[in-house]
Coordinates of C-alpha atoms in Angstrom, one line a residue:
M1 CA -18.3 1.3 111.4
K2 CA -17.9 -2.3 111.9
A3 CA -15.1 -4.1 110.2
T4 CA -17.4 -6.3 108.2
T5 CA -19.0 -3.2 106.7
W6 CA -15.7 -1.9 105.6
I7 CA -14.9 -5.3 104.1
F8 CA -18.2 -5.2 102.1
V9 CA -17.5 -1.7 100.9
A10 CA -14.0 -2.6 99.8
I11 CA -15.3 -5.7 98.0
F12 CA -18.0 -3.6 96.2
A13 CA -15.4 -1.0 95.3
I14 CA -13.1 -3.6 93.9
L15 CA -16.0 -5.2 92.0
A16 CA -17.0 -1.8 90.6
V17 CA -13.4 -1.2 89.4
I18 CA -13.3 -4.7 87.8
F19 CA -16.7 -4.3 86.1
G20 CA -15.7 -0.8 85.0
M21 CA -12.5 -2.1 83.4
M22 CA -14.4 -4.9 81.8
W23 CA -16.9 -2.5 80.4
I24 CA -14.2 -0.2 79.1
G25 CA -12.5 -3.2 77.5
S26 CA -15.7 -4.4 76.0
A27 CA -16.5 -0.9 74.6
N28 CA -13.0 -0.7 73.1
K29 CA -13.3 -4.1 71.5
S30 CA -16.7 -3.1 70.1
K31 CA -15.2 0.0 68.6
E32 CA -12.3 -1.9 67.2
L33 CA -14.7 -4.5 65.8
A34 CA -16.9 -1.8 64.3
R35 CA -13.9 -0.1 62.8
S36 CA -12.6 -3.5 61.4
N37 CA -16.0 -4.2 60.0
D38 CA -16.1 -0.7 58.3
E39 CA -12.7 -1.4 56.8
L40 CA -13.7 -4.8 55.6
T41 CA -16.9 -3.3 54.1
K42 CA -15.0 -0.6 52.3
L43 CA -12.4 -3.1 51.2
Y44 CA -15.2 -5.3 49.9
E45 CA -16.9 -2.5 48.0
N46 CA -13.6 -1.2 46.5
S47 CA -12.6 -4.7 45.6
T48 CA -15.9 -5.3 43.9
V49 CA -15.7 -2.1 41.9
T50 CA -12.1 -2.9 40.9
L51 CA -12.9 -6.5 39.9
N52 CA -15.9 -5.3 37.9
E53 CA -13.7 -2.8 36.0
I54 CA -11.0 -5.5 35.4
Q55 CA -13.7 -7.9 34.2
G56 CA -15.1 -5.2 31.9
S57 CA -11.7 -4.5 30.4
L58 CA -11.2 -8.3 29.8
E59 CA -14.5 -8.5 28.1
E60 CA -13.6 -5.6 25.8
M61 CA -10.3 -7.4 25.1
D62 CA -12.2 -10.5 24.2
K63 CA -14.1 -8.6 21.5
D64 CA -10.9 -7.1 20.1
L65 CA -9.1 -10.4 20.2
T66 CA -12.0 -12.1 18.4
G67 CA -12.0 -9.5 15.8
Q68 CA -8.2 -9.7 15.2
L69 CA -8.0 -13.5 15.2
L70 CA -11.2 -14.4 13.3
T71 CA -11.8 -11.6 10.8
K72 CA -10.7 -12.2 7.2
E73 CA -12.3 -9.1 5.7
E74 CA -10.4 -6.1 4.7
K75 CA -11.7 -2.6 4.8
P76 CA -12.3 -1.1 1.3
G77 CA -9.2 0.5 0.0
S78 CA -7.0 -0.9 2.7
T79 CA -3.7 -2.7 2.1
P80 CA -1.9 -5.5 3.9
E81 CA 0.3 -2.8 5.5
D82 CA -2.8 -1.2 6.9
R83 CA -4.0 -4.5 8.4
R84 CA -0.6 -5.1 9.9
A85 CA -0.5 -1.6 11.4
R86 CA -3.9 -2.2 13.0
V87 CA -2.8 -5.5 14.5
V88 CA 0.4 -4.0 15.9
S89 CA -1.6 -1.2 17.5
S90 CA -4.1 -3.6 19.0
I91 CA -1.4 -5.8 20.4
A92 CA 0.3 -2.9 22.0
N93 CA -3.0 -1.7 23.6
M94 CA -3.7 -5.2 24.9
R95 CA -0.3 -5.6 26.3
S96 CA -0.6 -2.3 28.1
Q97 CA -4.1 -3.3 29.4
I98 CA -3.0 -6.7 30.6
E99 CA -0.1 -5.2 32.6
A100 CA -2.4 -2.6 34.1
D101 CA -4.9 -5.3 35.1
K102 CA -2.1 -7.5 36.6
K103 CA -1.0 -4.5 38.7
R104 CA -4.5 -3.8 40.0
I105 CA -5.0 -7.5 40.9
A106 CA -1.7 -7.5 42.8
D107 CA -2.7 -4.4 44.7
L108 CA -6.0 -6.1 45.7
E109 CA -4.2 -9.2 46.8
R110 CA -2.0 -7.2 49.1
Q111 CA -5.0 -5.5 50.6
L112 CA -6.9 -8.7 51.0
A113 CA -4.0 -10.3 52.8
K114 CA -4.7 -8.0 55.7
S115 CA -8.3 -9.3 56.0
K116 CA -6.9 -12.7 57.1
G117 CA -9.2 -14.7 54.9
Q118 CA -12.4 -12.9 55.9
L119 CA -13.1 -11.9 52.2
S120 CA -12.7 -15.4 50.7
S121 CA -15.3 -14.7 48.0
I122 CA -13.3 -11.8 46.7
Q123 CA -10.1 -13.9 46.7
S124 CA -12.0 -16.5 44.7
M125 CA -13.0 -13.9 42.1
I126 CA -9.4 -12.6 42.0
S127 CA -8.1 -16.1 41.3
K128 CA -10.6 -16.4 38.4
L129 CA -9.6 -13.1 37.0
K130 CA -5.9 -14.0 37.2
S131 CA -6.6 -17.1 35.2
S132 CA -8.5 -15.1 32.6
V133 CA -5.6 -12.6 32.3
T134 CA -3.2 -15.5 31.8
D135 CA -5.5 -16.8 29.0
K136 CA -5.5 -13.4 27.4
E137 CA -1.7 -13.3 27.5
K138 CA -1.6 -16.6 25.7
I139 CA -4.0 -15.4 23.0
V140 CA -2.0 -12.2 22.6
N141 CA 1.1 -14.3 22.1
E142 CA -0.7 -16.3 19.5
L143 CA -1.7 -13.0 17.8
E144 CA 1.9 -11.9 17.8
G145 CA 2.8 -15.2 16.2
R146 CA 0.2 -14.6 13.5
L147 CA 1.6 -11.1 13.1
G148 CA 4.9 -12.7 12.3
D149 CA 3.1 -14.9 9.7
L150 CA 1.4 -11.8 8.4
S151 CA 4.8 -10.1 8.0
K152 CA 6.1 -13.1 6.0
T153 CA 2.9 -13.1 3.9
L154 CA 3.3 -9.3 3.4
A155 CA 6.9 -9.7 2.3
S156 CA 5.8 -12.5 -0.1
E157 CA 3.0 -10.4 -1.4
R158 CA 5.4 -7.5 -2.0
Q159 CA 7.7 -9.8 -3.9
L160 CA 4.8 -11.1 -6.0
S161 CA 3.5 -7.6 -6.5
Q162 CA 6.9 -6.3 -7.5
A163 CA 7.3 -9.3 -9.9
E164 CA 3.9 -8.5 -11.4
I165 CA 4.8 -4.9 -11.7
N166 CA 8.1 -5.8 -13.4
R167 CA 6.3 -8.1 -15.7
R168 CA 3.8 -5.5 -16.7
E169 CA 6.5 -2.9 -17.1
A170 CA 8.3 -5.2 -19.4
Q171 CA 5.2 -5.8 -21.4
I172 CA 4.5 -2.1 -21.6
K173 CA 8.1 -1.5 -22.7
E174 CA 7.8 -4.3 -25.3
K175 CA 4.6 -2.9 -26.6
Q176 CA 5.9 0.6 -26.6
S177 CA 9.0 -0.6 -28.5
L178 CA 6.8 -2.5 -30.9
I179 CA 4.6 0.6 -31.4
E180 CA 7.7 2.7 -31.9
Q181 CA 9.1 0.2 -34.4
Q182 CA 5.8 0.0 -36.2
S183 CA 5.7 3.8 -36.3
T184 CA 9.3 3.9 -37.6
D185 CA 8.6 1.3 -40.2
M186 CA 5.4 3.1 -41.2
N187 CA 7.2 6.4 -41.7
R188 CA 10.3 5.0 -43.3
M189 CA 10.6 6.5 -46.8
Y190 CA 13.2 6.4 -49.7
F191 CA 14.0 9.0 -52.3
V192 CA 16.2 9.4 -55.3
F193 CA 16.8 12.1 -57.8
G194 CA 18.8 12.2 -61.1
T195 CA 18.7 12.8 -64.8
R196 CA 16.6 10.5 -67.0
K197 CA 19.7 8.7 -68.1
E198 CA 21.0 8.2 -64.5
L199 CA 17.6 6.9 -63.4
M200 CA 17.3 4.5 -66.3
D201 CA 20.9 3.3 -65.9
R202 CA 20.0 2.4 -62.3
S203 CA 16.8 0.6 -63.4
I204 CA 14.6 2.9 -61.5
I205 CA 12.6 4.2 -64.4
D206 CA 11.6 3.1 -67.9
R207 CA 10.4 5.0 -71.0
K208 CA 7.2 3.7 -72.3
G209 CA 4.4 4.6 -74.7
G210 CA 4.6 6.8 -77.8
L211 CA 5.1 5.9 -81.4
L212 CA 8.4 5.5 -83.2
G213 CA 10.2 7.0 -80.2
I214 CA 7.9 10.0 -80.0
G215 CA 5.7 10.7 -77.0
K216 CA 7.3 8.2 -74.6
V217 CA 6.9 9.0 -70.9
S218 CA 9.0 8.1 -67.9
T219 CA 7.5 5.5 -65.6
V220 CA 8.8 4.1 -62.3
H221 CA 9.8 0.5 -62.2
T222 CA 7.9 -1.9 -60.1
G223 CA 9.8 -3.9 -57.5
L224 CA 12.2 -1.2 -56.6
I225 CA 15.2 -2.0 -54.5
S226 CA 15.7 0.2 -51.4
E227 CA 19.5 0.0 -51.6
K228 CA 19.3 2.3 -54.7
F229 CA 17.6 5.0 -52.7
T230 CA 18.4 7.3 -49.8
E231 CA 16.5 6.4 -46.7
F232 CA 14.7 9.0 -44.4
N233 CA 12.0 8.9 -41.8
L234 CA 9.0 11.3 -41.7
L235 CA 9.2 11.3 -37.9
D236 CA 12.6 12.9 -38.1
N237 CA 12.7 14.7 -41.4
Q238 CA 9.9 15.9 -43.7
T239 CA 12.0 17.6 -46.4
I240 CA 14.0 16.5 -49.4
S241 CA 16.5 18.8 -51.1
F242 CA 17.5 18.3 -54.7
P243 CA 19.3 20.4 -57.4
S244 CA 17.5 23.2 -59.3
T245 CA 17.9 22.9 -63.1
K246 CA 17.0 25.2 -65.9
K247 CA 14.3 22.9 -67.3
G248 CA 13.0 22.0 -63.8
Y249 CA 12.0 18.6 -62.4
A250 CA 9.3 16.0 -62.5
I251 CA 8.0 13.9 -59.5
L252 CA 7.6 10.5 -61.2
S253 CA 6.4 8.5 -58.2
N254 CA 2.7 8.4 -57.6
H255 CA 2.4 10.9 -54.7
V256 CA -0.7 13.0 -54.3
A257 CA 0.2 16.5 -55.2
A258 CA -1.7 17.9 -52.2
S259 CA 0.5 16.0 -49.8
Y260 CA 3.6 18.1 -50.5
R261 CA 4.9 21.3 -51.9
V262 CA 8.2 22.3 -53.6
E263 CA 9.9 25.6 -53.0
K264 CA 13.3 27.0 -54.1
V265 CA 15.5 27.7 -51.1
D266 CA 19.1 29.0 -51.5
G267 CA 19.4 27.9 -55.1
Q268 CA 18.0 24.4 -54.4
N269 CA 14.6 22.8 -54.6
V270 CA 13.1 21.7 -51.3
L271 CA 10.2 19.3 -51.2
T272 CA 8.3 19.6 -47.9
V273 CA 5.8 17.0 -46.8
I274 CA 2.6 18.7 -45.6
D275 CA 0.4 15.6 -45.2
P276 CA 2.6 12.8 -43.9
E277 CA -0.3 10.3 -43.7
M278 CA -1.1 10.7 -47.3
F279 CA 2.4 11.1 -48.5
R280 CA 3.7 7.9 -46.9
K281 CA 1.3 5.7 -48.8
Q282 CA 3.9 5.6 -51.6
K283 CA 7.3 4.6 -50.0
F284 CA 9.6 5.6 -52.9
V285 CA 10.0 9.1 -54.0
V286 CA 11.5 9.4 -57.6
I287 CA 12.5 12.9 -58.9
E288 CA 13.7 13.3 -62.4
L289 CA 15.9 16.3 -63.1
L290 CA 14.9 17.7 -66.5

């Protein structure tokens, strides 16, 4: 074979090797590019899902924040303590959600850094979400400030409520004391017993009527003085004990006979009130020992 032929063969062989290497390199680059494109596609899809989830959580937080900041209505039967507890719980949930969203955004940014700016649209969305999360944190801080005001208001309301309770309790005690005093006054009674002479000497009774000293009867003075009597109260005591005599006794005061009874107990007469309401209509009990 001529030398020129060998030269051509050698050249073709070299060219074949070169083109083969170029083809292999191109194929590898194509595979690498395809793999890179697949990774970018997956990253884009995962980022989009994550961003949508974060956006959804921020929108839910908007609703909750609007409700907490703007509502002035209370649930029926609720108390300021109930409202404060709801606000505290909402703030804790928002804080937790904000921290979770910030972590997911940071993870996305680390993944996007590997794309070397090829997913700039995703990066733009992340920047907007970061700004939104920052706004939410500011609002939550404002809500916490209002919670502090609510605590002060609650403490003030408690003080006012306690003052009102104390005032009403004082009024109730005053009324109760007045009622008790009125009841005591209503049931305060006075009694006295003695012979005719003793009662006349003390200006409790008089002898009136009759003719020439015959047929006179004992009558109770008007304008009696309580100091001449023994005081008792029907709330505490409904009996009067007085001596038993051979000739007996006479109830000179104007008490309805049906409101009391008299019995002999252990050698003494005992008057027992059986109808206090009727008996107390006459405050002074005058018993003449015959």
